[in-house]
Amino acid sequence: MRNLLLILMLICSTAVGAQSAERLYNEGKSYYDREKYSEAVPKLKAAAEKGHKKAQYRLARCYDKGYGVKEDDQAAFRWYLKAAQQGHAKAQYQLGKCYKNGEGVEKDRVKAFLYFTKSAKQDNANAQLALGKCYLKGKGVASDRAKATMWLKKAVKNEKGGKEILQELREEAALGDEDAKLILSLVK
């Protein structure tokens, strides 16, 4: 009986902890969405420290962009990593960018490719574009035009962000960007 009571108490305390992390995240997100970043950060950080992946991602964005905190690429990387390890697609994409550009971590094209792949497979349009570029240029993976074309087409046809990506590529091509011109020719 005593063991049963302890188990019930443990289950209840875990549920309360999860609820408070969700509550903290929602409060932090509300401030974040209203661009009240200095008020958002403490709430997001508290939820992130409890393992809330969306809070970890938003906190990483704060450090990445200097929203409500001093810009800190290493802190951004650490929080992106925590969220990415829990399967958060946007965090996986951002982590890929960190590895690609050497922001907060040593540049590593292979790891960038791996995180772009994880995110792209979850239908993240920006990651699909980045993955297509990796295949196109042979960055972090062997060059493969067929795979590049497949991912680039997925990116521009993606319901969440595809139109914006296509518009940006058209603008870049109009300014003379050869890579954008090549990508547009592949996604026709």
Short mmCIF file of N, CA and C in Angstrom, two decimals:
data_model
loop_
_atom_site.label_atom_id
_atom_site.label_comp_id
_atom_site.label_asym_id
_atom_site.label_seq_id
_atom_site.Cartn_x
_atom_site.Cartn_y
_atom_site.Cartn_z
N MET A 1 0.83 -1.19 0.00
CA MET A 1 0.00 0.00 0.00
C MET A 1 0.87 1.26 0.00
N ARG A 2 1.92 1.23 0.79
CA ARG A 2 2.80 2.39 0.88
C ARG A 2 3.50 2.64 -0.45
N ASN A 3 3.93 1.55 -1.12
CA ASN A 3 4.57 1.69 -2.43
C ASN A 3 3.60 2.26 -3.46
N LEU A 4 2.35 1.83 -3.40
CA LEU A 4 1.33 2.32 -4.31
C LEU A 4 1.12 3.82 -4.11
N LEU A 5 1.11 4.25 -2.87
CA LEU A 5 0.94 5.67 -2.56
C LEU A 5 2.12 6.48 -3.10
N LEU A 6 3.33 5.97 -2.95
CA LEU A 6 4.52 6.66 -3.46
C LEU A 6 4.48 6.76 -4.98
N ILE A 7 4.04 5.71 -5.63
CA ILE A 7 3.93 5.71 -7.10
C ILE A 7 2.91 6.74 -7.55
N LEU A 8 1.77 6.79 -6.87
CA LEU A 8 0.74 7.78 -7.21
C LEU A 8 1.25 9.21 -7.01
N MET A 9 1.99 9.43 -5.94
CA MET A 9 2.53 10.77 -5.68
C MET A 9 3.54 11.15 -6.77
N LEU A 10 4.34 10.19 -7.19
CA LEU A 10 5.34 10.44 -8.24
C LEU A 10 4.64 10.78 -9.56
N ILE A 11 3.61 10.04 -9.89
CA ILE A 11 2.85 10.30 -11.12
C ILE A 11 2.22 11.68 -11.07
N CYS A 12 1.63 12.03 -9.96
CA CYS A 12 0.99 13.35 -9.81
C CYS A 12 2.01 14.47 -9.91
N SER A 13 3.15 14.32 -9.27
CA SER A 13 4.16 15.38 -9.30
C SER A 13 4.73 15.54 -10.70
N THR A 14 4.87 14.44 -11.44
CA THR A 14 5.34 14.51 -12.82
C THR A 14 4.33 15.25 -13.68
N ALA A 15 3.05 14.96 -13.50
CA ALA A 15 1.99 15.62 -14.27
C ALA A 15 1.95 17.11 -13.95
N VAL A 16 2.11 17.47 -12.69
CA VAL A 16 2.10 18.87 -12.29
C VAL A 16 3.30 19.59 -12.89
N GLY A 17 4.47 18.93 -12.89
CA GLY A 17 5.67 19.52 -13.48
C GLY A 17 5.49 19.77 -14.96
N ALA A 18 4.87 18.81 -15.67
CA ALA A 18 4.62 18.97 -17.10
C ALA A 18 3.64 20.10 -17.35
N GLN A 19 2.61 20.19 -16.52
CA GLN A 19 1.64 21.27 -16.69
C GLN A 19 2.30 22.62 -16.44
N SER A 20 3.13 22.70 -15.45
CA SER A 20 3.74 24.00 -15.17
C SER A 20 4.71 24.38 -16.28
N ALA A 21 5.39 23.41 -16.88
CA ALA A 21 6.27 23.71 -18.01
C ALA A 21 5.44 24.23 -19.18
N GLU A 22 4.30 23.63 -19.42
CA GLU A 22 3.42 24.07 -20.50
C GLU A 22 2.87 25.47 -20.20
N ARG A 23 2.49 25.69 -18.97
CA ARG A 23 1.98 27.01 -18.58
C ARG A 23 3.05 28.06 -18.75
N LEU A 24 4.26 27.77 -18.27
CA LEU A 24 5.37 28.71 -18.41
C LEU A 24 5.66 29.00 -19.88
N TYR A 25 5.64 27.95 -20.69
CA TYR A 25 5.88 28.13 -22.12
C TYR A 25 4.82 29.04 -22.73
N ASN A 26 3.57 28.76 -22.43
CA ASN A 26 2.48 29.55 -23.00
C ASN A 26 2.58 31.03 -22.60
N GLU A 27 2.94 31.26 -21.34
CA GLU A 27 3.11 32.64 -20.90
C GLU A 27 4.30 33.29 -21.63
N GLY A 28 5.39 32.55 -21.71
CA GLY A 28 6.58 33.07 -22.41
C GLY A 28 6.31 33.31 -23.88
N LYS A 29 5.59 32.40 -24.51
CA LYS A 29 5.25 32.55 -25.93
C LYS A 29 4.37 33.77 -26.15
N SER A 30 3.47 34.01 -25.23
CA SER A 30 2.60 35.18 -25.33
C SER A 30 3.43 36.47 -25.34
N TYR A 31 4.40 36.55 -24.44
CA TYR A 31 5.29 37.71 -24.42
C TYR A 31 6.13 37.76 -25.69
N TYR A 32 6.65 36.62 -26.10
CA TYR A 32 7.50 36.52 -27.29
C TYR A 32 6.73 37.02 -28.52
N ASP A 33 5.51 36.54 -28.68
CA ASP A 33 4.69 36.91 -29.84
C ASP A 33 4.38 38.41 -29.88
N ARG A 34 4.37 39.03 -28.69
CA ARG A 34 4.12 40.49 -28.61
C ARG A 34 5.44 41.27 -28.61
N GLU A 35 6.54 40.54 -28.86
CA GLU A 35 7.89 41.13 -28.91
C GLU A 35 8.32 41.76 -27.59
N LYS A 36 7.80 41.23 -26.49
CA LYS A 36 8.23 41.64 -25.15
C LYS A 36 9.23 40.59 -24.66
N TYR A 37 10.38 40.60 -25.33
CA TYR A 37 11.36 39.53 -25.16
C TYR A 37 11.96 39.47 -23.77
N SER A 38 12.22 40.60 -23.15
CA SER A 38 12.84 40.57 -21.81
C SER A 38 11.88 39.95 -20.80
N GLU A 39 10.59 40.02 -21.06
CA GLU A 39 9.62 39.35 -20.19
C GLU A 39 9.43 37.89 -20.59
N ALA A 40 9.64 37.59 -21.86
CA ALA A 40 9.47 36.23 -22.35
C ALA A 40 10.60 35.31 -21.88
N VAL A 41 11.82 35.81 -21.89
CA VAL A 41 12.99 34.96 -21.62
C VAL A 41 12.92 34.21 -20.29
N PRO A 42 12.60 34.85 -19.16
CA PRO A 42 12.56 34.09 -17.91
C PRO A 42 11.54 32.94 -17.93
N LYS A 43 10.38 33.19 -18.54
CA LYS A 43 9.34 32.15 -18.63
C LYS A 43 9.81 31.02 -19.54
N LEU A 44 10.35 31.39 -20.69
CA LEU A 44 10.83 30.38 -21.63
C LEU A 44 11.97 29.58 -21.03
N LYS A 45 12.86 30.26 -20.33
CA LYS A 45 14.01 29.56 -19.74
C LYS A 45 13.55 28.57 -18.67
N ALA A 46 12.60 28.97 -17.87
CA ALA A 46 12.09 28.07 -16.83
C ALA A 46 11.45 26.83 -17.46
N ALA A 47 10.67 27.04 -18.51
CA ALA A 47 10.03 25.90 -19.20
C ALA A 47 11.07 25.06 -19.92
N ALA A 48 12.05 25.72 -20.53
CA ALA A 48 13.11 25.01 -21.25
C ALA A 48 13.92 24.13 -20.30
N GLU A 49 14.21 24.65 -19.12
CA GLU A 49 14.98 23.87 -18.14
C GLU A 49 14.20 22.65 -17.65
N LYS A 50 12.87 22.70 -17.80
CA LYS A 50 12.03 21.55 -17.44
C LYS A 50 11.91 20.57 -18.60
N GLY A 51 12.57 20.87 -19.73
CA GLY A 51 12.59 19.96 -20.86
C GLY A 51 11.55 20.23 -21.93
N HIS A 52 10.89 21.38 -21.88
CA HIS A 52 9.85 21.71 -22.87
C HIS A 52 10.53 22.08 -24.19
N LYS A 53 10.36 21.25 -25.23
CA LYS A 53 11.12 21.44 -26.48
C LYS A 53 10.76 22.73 -27.22
N LYS A 54 9.50 23.14 -27.19
CA LYS A 54 9.14 24.40 -27.86
C LYS A 54 9.75 25.59 -27.13
N ALA A 55 9.80 25.52 -25.82
CA ALA A 55 10.44 26.58 -25.04
C ALA A 55 11.94 26.61 -25.32
N GLN A 56 12.54 25.43 -25.43
CA GLN A 56 13.97 25.37 -25.74
C GLN A 56 14.26 26.02 -27.09
N TYR A 57 13.40 25.75 -28.06
CA TYR A 57 13.56 26.33 -29.38
C TYR A 57 13.42 27.86 -29.34
N ARG A 58 12.38 28.35 -28.70
CA ARG A 58 12.16 29.81 -28.64
C ARG A 58 13.27 30.51 -27.84
N LEU A 59 13.72 29.86 -26.78
CA LEU A 59 14.82 30.44 -26.01
C LEU A 59 16.08 30.50 -26.88
N ALA A 60 16.31 29.46 -27.65
CA ALA A 60 17.45 29.47 -28.58
C ALA A 60 17.33 30.62 -29.56
N ARG A 61 16.13 30.86 -30.07
CA ARG A 61 15.92 31.98 -31.00
C ARG A 61 16.26 33.31 -30.32
N CYS A 62 15.89 33.43 -29.04
CA CYS A 62 16.22 34.65 -28.30
C CYS A 62 17.73 34.86 -28.25
N TYR A 63 18.47 33.81 -27.91
CA TYR A 63 19.93 33.92 -27.86
C TYR A 63 20.51 34.14 -29.25
N ASP A 64 19.93 33.50 -30.24
CA ASP A 64 20.41 33.60 -31.62
C ASP A 64 20.26 35.03 -32.16
N LYS A 65 19.16 35.67 -31.84
CA LYS A 65 18.86 36.99 -32.39
C LYS A 65 19.09 38.13 -31.41
N GLY A 66 19.40 37.82 -30.15
CA GLY A 66 19.58 38.86 -29.15
C GLY A 66 18.26 39.46 -28.70
N TYR A 67 17.22 38.65 -28.68
CA TYR A 67 15.90 39.09 -28.23
C TYR A 67 15.80 38.96 -26.71
N GLY A 68 15.87 40.06 -26.00
CA GLY A 68 15.71 40.06 -24.55
C GLY A 68 16.92 39.59 -23.78
N VAL A 69 17.94 39.18 -24.49
CA VAL A 69 19.21 38.73 -23.90
C VAL A 69 20.33 39.18 -24.82
N LYS A 70 21.54 39.11 -24.31
CA LYS A 70 22.70 39.39 -25.16
C LYS A 70 22.82 38.26 -26.17
N GLU A 71 23.05 38.60 -27.43
CA GLU A 71 23.22 37.58 -28.45
C GLU A 71 24.36 36.65 -28.05
N ASP A 72 24.12 35.34 -28.13
CA ASP A 72 25.09 34.35 -27.69
C ASP A 72 24.92 33.10 -28.54
N ASP A 73 25.79 32.95 -29.55
CA ASP A 73 25.68 31.81 -30.47
C ASP A 73 25.86 30.47 -29.78
N GLN A 74 26.71 30.41 -28.78
CA GLN A 74 26.92 29.14 -28.08
C GLN A 74 25.70 28.74 -27.27
N ALA A 75 25.08 29.69 -26.59
CA ALA A 75 23.85 29.40 -25.84
C ALA A 75 22.73 29.01 -26.81
N ALA A 76 22.64 29.72 -27.93
CA ALA A 76 21.63 29.38 -28.94
C ALA A 76 21.84 27.94 -29.41
N PHE A 77 23.08 27.60 -29.72
CA PHE A 77 23.39 26.24 -30.17
C PHE A 77 22.97 25.21 -29.14
N ARG A 78 23.30 25.44 -27.87
CA ARG A 78 22.97 24.46 -26.81
C ARG A 78 21.46 24.24 -26.71
N TRP A 79 20.68 25.33 -26.78
CA TRP A 79 19.23 25.18 -26.67
C TRP A 79 18.63 24.59 -27.93
N TYR A 80 19.16 24.95 -29.11
CA TYR A 80 18.69 24.30 -30.34
C TYR A 80 18.94 22.80 -30.26
N LEU A 81 20.11 22.43 -29.76
CA LEU A 81 20.47 21.02 -29.66
C LEU A 81 19.49 20.26 -28.76
N LYS A 82 19.16 20.84 -27.61
CA LYS A 82 18.23 20.18 -26.70
C LYS A 82 16.87 19.96 -27.36
N ALA A 83 16.37 20.97 -28.06
CA ALA A 83 15.07 20.83 -28.74
C ALA A 83 15.18 19.86 -29.91
N ALA A 84 16.28 19.94 -30.66
CA ALA A 84 16.47 19.06 -31.81
C ALA A 84 16.53 17.60 -31.39
N GLN A 85 17.16 17.34 -30.26
CA GLN A 85 17.26 15.96 -29.77
C GLN A 85 15.89 15.40 -29.39
N GLN A 86 14.92 16.28 -29.20
CA GLN A 86 13.55 15.84 -28.91
C GLN A 86 12.69 15.82 -30.18
N GLY A 87 13.32 16.00 -31.34
CA GLY A 87 12.61 15.90 -32.60
C GLY A 87 11.95 17.17 -33.09
N HIS A 88 12.29 18.32 -32.53
CA HIS A 88 11.70 19.59 -32.96
C HIS A 88 12.28 19.98 -34.32
N ALA A 89 11.45 19.99 -35.37
CA ALA A 89 11.90 20.19 -36.74
C ALA A 89 12.58 21.54 -36.97
N LYS A 90 12.00 22.62 -36.44
CA LYS A 90 12.60 23.94 -36.65
C LYS A 90 13.96 24.03 -35.95
N ALA A 91 14.06 23.41 -34.78
CA ALA A 91 15.34 23.41 -34.06
C ALA A 91 16.38 22.60 -34.83
N GLN A 92 15.94 21.49 -35.44
CA GLN A 92 16.87 20.69 -36.24
C GLN A 92 17.39 21.50 -37.42
N TYR A 93 16.50 22.25 -38.07
CA TYR A 93 16.93 23.10 -39.18
C TYR A 93 17.93 24.16 -38.69
N GLN A 94 17.60 24.83 -37.60
CA GLN A 94 18.49 25.87 -37.07
C GLN A 94 19.84 25.28 -36.64
N LEU A 95 19.81 24.07 -36.08
CA LEU A 95 21.04 23.41 -35.68
C LEU A 95 21.89 23.11 -36.93
N GLY A 96 21.22 22.69 -38.00
CA GLY A 96 21.93 22.48 -39.26
C GLY A 96 22.62 23.76 -39.72
N LYS A 97 21.92 24.89 -39.60
CA LYS A 97 22.51 26.18 -39.97
C LYS A 97 23.71 26.50 -39.08
N CYS A 98 23.59 26.21 -37.78
CA CYS A 98 24.72 26.46 -36.87
C CYS A 98 25.95 25.68 -37.34
N TYR A 99 25.76 24.40 -37.65
CA TYR A 99 26.89 23.58 -38.12
C TYR A 99 27.39 24.06 -39.48
N LYS A 100 26.49 24.44 -40.36
CA LYS A 100 26.88 24.89 -41.71
C LYS A 100 27.73 26.15 -41.64
N ASN A 101 27.33 27.09 -40.77
CA ASN A 101 28.00 28.39 -40.70
C ASN A 101 29.04 28.50 -39.60
N GLY A 102 29.14 27.47 -38.75
CA GLY A 102 30.08 27.54 -37.63
C GLY A 102 29.66 28.57 -36.60
N GLU A 103 28.38 28.64 -36.30
CA GLU A 103 27.86 29.59 -35.32
C GLU A 103 27.57 28.88 -34.00
N GLY A 104 28.37 29.16 -32.99
CA GLY A 104 28.21 28.54 -31.68
C GLY A 104 28.83 27.17 -31.58
N VAL A 105 29.36 26.69 -32.69
CA VAL A 105 29.97 25.36 -32.76
C VAL A 105 30.93 25.36 -33.95
N GLU A 106 31.85 24.43 -33.94
CA GLU A 106 32.78 24.32 -35.06
C GLU A 106 32.02 23.93 -36.33
N LYS A 107 32.37 24.54 -37.44
CA LYS A 107 31.72 24.26 -38.72
C LYS A 107 31.88 22.77 -39.04
N ASP A 108 30.76 22.14 -39.45
CA ASP A 108 30.78 20.72 -39.78
C ASP A 108 29.67 20.46 -40.80
N ARG A 109 30.04 20.38 -42.06
CA ARG A 109 29.06 20.21 -43.14
C ARG A 109 28.31 18.88 -43.06
N VAL A 110 28.97 17.84 -42.58
CA VAL A 110 28.31 16.53 -42.47
C VAL A 110 27.20 16.60 -41.42
N LYS A 111 27.47 17.20 -40.27
CA LYS A 111 26.44 17.33 -39.25
C LYS A 111 25.33 18.27 -39.72
N ALA A 112 25.69 19.32 -40.44
CA ALA A 112 24.68 20.22 -41.00
C ALA A 112 23.74 19.42 -41.90
N PHE A 113 24.32 18.61 -42.78
CA PHE A 113 23.53 17.77 -43.68
C PHE A 113 22.60 16.85 -42.89
N LEU A 114 23.12 16.23 -41.84
CA LEU A 114 22.31 15.30 -41.04
C LEU A 114 21.12 15.99 -40.39
N TYR A 115 21.34 17.19 -39.83
CA TYR A 115 20.22 17.89 -39.19
C TYR A 115 19.25 18.47 -40.22
N PHE A 116 19.75 18.91 -41.36
CA PHE A 116 18.84 19.35 -42.42
C PHE A 116 17.96 18.18 -42.86
N THR A 117 18.55 17.00 -42.94
CA THR A 117 17.80 15.81 -43.35
C THR A 117 16.70 15.49 -42.35
N LYS A 118 17.03 15.51 -41.07
CA LYS A 118 16.02 15.21 -40.03
C LYS A 118 14.85 16.19 -40.13
N SER A 119 15.15 17.46 -40.29
CA SER A 119 14.11 18.47 -40.36
C SER A 119 13.32 18.37 -41.67
N ALA A 120 14.03 18.16 -42.77
CA ALA A 120 13.36 18.07 -44.08
C ALA A 120 12.38 16.91 -44.11
N LYS A 121 12.73 15.81 -43.47
CA LYS A 121 11.84 14.65 -43.44
C LYS A 121 10.58 14.92 -42.62
N GLN A 122 10.62 15.98 -41.80
CA GLN A 122 9.43 16.40 -41.04
C GLN A 122 8.69 17.52 -41.77
N ASP A 123 9.01 17.71 -43.04
CA ASP A 123 8.31 18.64 -43.92
C ASP A 123 8.62 20.10 -43.65
N ASN A 124 9.81 20.40 -43.17
CA ASN A 124 10.23 21.79 -42.98
C ASN A 124 10.77 22.30 -44.32
N ALA A 125 10.09 23.28 -44.90
CA ALA A 125 10.44 23.78 -46.24
C ALA A 125 11.85 24.35 -46.30
N ASN A 126 12.25 25.12 -45.29
CA ASN A 126 13.60 25.69 -45.30
C ASN A 126 14.67 24.61 -45.25
N ALA A 127 14.41 23.56 -44.49
CA ALA A 127 15.35 22.46 -44.41
C ALA A 127 15.38 21.69 -45.74
N GLN A 128 14.24 21.56 -46.38
CA GLN A 128 14.21 20.90 -47.68
C GLN A 128 15.05 21.66 -48.70
N LEU A 129 14.94 22.99 -48.67
CA LEU A 129 15.76 23.82 -49.55
C LEU A 129 17.25 23.64 -49.22
N ALA A 130 17.58 23.71 -47.94
CA ALA A 130 18.98 23.56 -47.52
C ALA A 130 19.53 22.19 -47.90
N LEU A 131 18.70 21.16 -47.74
CA LEU A 131 19.12 19.80 -48.08
C LEU A 131 19.34 19.68 -49.59
N GLY A 132 18.42 20.26 -50.36
CA GLY A 132 18.60 20.26 -51.81
C GLY A 132 19.90 20.92 -52.22
N LYS A 133 20.23 22.03 -51.56
CA LYS A 133 21.48 22.73 -51.86
C LYS A 133 22.70 21.88 -51.48
N CYS A 134 22.59 21.14 -50.36
CA CYS A 134 23.69 20.25 -49.96
C CYS A 134 23.95 19.22 -51.06
N TYR A 135 22.89 18.59 -51.55
CA TYR A 135 23.04 17.61 -52.62
C TYR A 135 23.53 18.25 -53.91
N LEU A 136 23.06 19.44 -54.20
CA LEU A 136 23.43 20.13 -55.43
C LEU A 136 24.92 20.46 -55.45
N LYS A 137 25.41 20.94 -54.31
CA LYS A 137 26.81 21.40 -54.23
C LYS A 137 27.77 20.35 -53.67
N GLY A 138 27.22 19.23 -53.18
CA GLY A 138 28.09 18.22 -52.57
C GLY A 138 28.68 18.70 -51.26
N LYS A 139 27.86 19.37 -50.44
CA LYS A 139 28.31 19.88 -49.14
C LYS A 139 27.80 18.97 -48.03
N GLY A 140 28.71 18.19 -47.44
CA GLY A 140 28.35 17.27 -46.37
C GLY A 140 27.86 15.94 -46.87
N VAL A 141 27.77 15.80 -48.18
CA VAL A 141 27.26 14.59 -48.83
C VAL A 141 27.76 14.61 -50.27
N ALA A 142 27.80 13.44 -50.90
CA ALA A 142 28.20 13.39 -52.31
C ALA A 142 27.16 14.13 -53.15
N SER A 143 27.63 14.84 -54.13
CA SER A 143 26.74 15.57 -55.03
C SER A 143 25.81 14.59 -55.74
N ASP A 144 24.54 14.94 -55.82
CA ASP A 144 23.54 14.07 -56.44
C ASP A 144 22.42 14.97 -56.98
N ARG A 145 22.45 15.24 -58.26
CA ARG A 145 21.51 16.18 -58.86
C ARG A 145 20.07 15.68 -58.77
N ALA A 146 19.85 14.39 -58.89
CA ALA A 146 18.48 13.85 -58.81
C ALA A 146 17.90 14.07 -57.41
N LYS A 147 18.68 13.79 -56.37
CA LYS A 147 18.21 14.01 -55.00
C LYS A 147 18.07 15.51 -54.73
N ALA A 148 18.98 16.29 -55.26
CA ALA A 148 18.90 17.74 -55.09
C ALA A 148 17.58 18.25 -55.68
N THR A 149 17.28 17.82 -56.88
CA THR A 149 16.06 18.26 -57.55
C THR A 149 14.83 17.83 -56.77
N MET A 150 14.82 16.60 -56.28
CA MET A 150 13.68 16.10 -55.52
C MET A 150 13.42 16.98 -54.30
N TRP A 151 14.47 17.28 -53.51
CA TRP A 151 14.31 18.08 -52.30
C TRP A 151 13.97 19.54 -52.61
N LEU A 152 14.58 20.07 -53.66
CA LEU A 152 14.28 21.45 -54.04
C LEU A 152 12.83 21.60 -54.48
N LYS A 153 12.33 20.63 -55.22
CA LYS A 153 10.92 20.65 -55.63
C LYS A 153 10.00 20.56 -54.42
N LYS A 154 10.36 19.69 -53.46
CA LYS A 154 9.55 19.58 -52.24
C LYS A 154 9.51 20.92 -51.52
N ALA A 155 10.65 21.61 -51.48
CA ALA A 155 10.73 22.89 -50.77
C ALA A 155 9.80 23.93 -51.38
N VAL A 156 9.84 24.08 -52.71
CA VAL A 156 9.04 25.13 -53.34
C VAL A 156 7.56 24.77 -53.42
N LYS A 157 7.25 23.48 -53.31
CA LYS A 157 5.84 23.05 -53.33
C LYS A 157 5.26 22.87 -51.93
N ASN A 158 6.08 23.07 -50.92
CA ASN A 158 5.65 22.88 -49.54
C ASN A 158 4.57 23.90 -49.18
N GLU A 159 3.49 23.41 -48.59
CA GLU A 159 2.38 24.29 -48.21
C GLU A 159 2.78 25.31 -47.15
N LYS A 160 3.76 24.97 -46.33
CA LYS A 160 4.21 25.87 -45.26
C LYS A 160 5.55 26.49 -45.65
N GLY A 161 5.50 27.52 -46.47
CA GLY A 161 6.72 28.25 -46.78
C GLY A 161 7.21 28.12 -48.21
N GLY A 162 6.64 27.24 -48.99
CA GLY A 162 7.11 27.03 -50.35
C GLY A 162 6.98 28.25 -51.24
N LYS A 163 5.86 28.94 -51.13
CA LYS A 163 5.64 30.15 -51.96
C LYS A 163 6.67 31.22 -51.63
N GLU A 164 6.97 31.38 -50.35
CA GLU A 164 7.96 32.37 -49.93
C GLU A 164 9.35 32.01 -50.44
N ILE A 165 9.68 30.73 -50.39
CA ILE A 165 10.99 30.28 -50.88
C ILE A 165 11.10 30.54 -52.38
N LEU A 166 10.05 30.20 -53.12
CA LEU A 166 10.05 30.42 -54.57
C LEU A 166 10.19 31.90 -54.90
N GLN A 167 9.48 32.74 -54.17
CA GLN A 167 9.57 34.19 -54.39
C GLN A 167 10.98 34.69 -54.11
N GLU A 168 11.57 34.23 -53.02
CA GLU A 168 12.93 34.65 -52.67
C GLU A 168 13.93 34.20 -53.74
N LEU A 169 13.77 32.98 -54.24
CA LEU A 169 14.66 32.49 -55.31
C LEU A 169 14.52 33.35 -56.56
N ARG A 170 13.29 33.72 -56.89
CA ARG A 170 13.07 34.57 -58.08
C ARG A 170 13.73 35.93 -57.90
N GLU A 171 13.62 36.50 -56.70
CA GLU A 171 14.24 37.80 -56.44
C GLU A 171 15.76 37.69 -56.53
N GLU A 172 16.31 36.63 -55.95
CA GLU A 172 17.76 36.43 -55.99
C GLU A 172 18.24 36.22 -57.43
N ALA A 173 17.48 35.46 -58.21
CA ALA A 173 17.84 35.22 -59.62
C ALA A 173 17.80 36.53 -60.41
N ALA A 174 16.81 37.36 -60.13
CA ALA A 174 16.69 38.65 -60.82
C ALA A 174 17.88 39.56 -60.51
N LEU A 175 18.47 39.37 -59.34
CA LEU A 175 19.65 40.15 -58.97
C LEU A 175 20.95 39.52 -59.49
N GLY A 176 20.82 38.40 -60.20
CA GLY A 176 21.99 37.78 -60.81
C GLY A 176 22.58 36.60 -60.07
N ASP A 177 21.93 36.13 -59.02
CA ASP A 177 22.44 34.99 -58.25
C ASP A 177 22.37 33.72 -59.10
N GLU A 178 23.54 33.19 -59.44
CA GLU A 178 23.61 32.01 -60.32
C GLU A 178 23.03 30.76 -59.66
N ASP A 179 23.24 30.60 -58.36
CA ASP A 179 22.67 29.44 -57.67
C ASP A 179 21.15 29.48 -57.72
N ALA A 180 20.57 30.64 -57.49
CA ALA A 180 19.12 30.78 -57.54
C ALA A 180 18.61 30.47 -58.94
N LYS A 181 19.31 30.93 -59.97
CA LYS A 181 18.92 30.64 -61.34
C LYS A 181 18.94 29.13 -61.61
N LEU A 182 19.99 28.47 -61.13
CA LEU A 182 20.10 27.02 -61.32
C LEU A 182 18.96 26.29 -60.61
N ILE A 183 18.69 26.68 -59.38
CA ILE A 183 17.61 26.03 -58.61
C ILE A 183 16.27 26.22 -59.32
N LEU A 184 16.01 27.42 -59.79
CA LEU A 184 14.75 27.67 -60.50
C LEU A 184 14.63 26.81 -61.75
N SER A 185 15.74 26.60 -62.43
CA SER A 185 15.70 25.75 -63.63
C SER A 185 15.42 24.30 -63.27
N LEU A 186 15.82 23.88 -62.08
CA LEU A 186 15.61 22.48 -61.66
C LEU A 186 14.19 22.22 -61.15
N VAL A 187 13.53 23.26 -60.65
CA VAL A 187 12.21 23.05 -60.02
C VAL A 187 11.05 23.36 -60.96
N LYS A 188 11.32 23.66 -62.21
CA LYS A 188 10.25 23.96 -63.17
C LYS A 188 9.27 22.82 -63.29
#
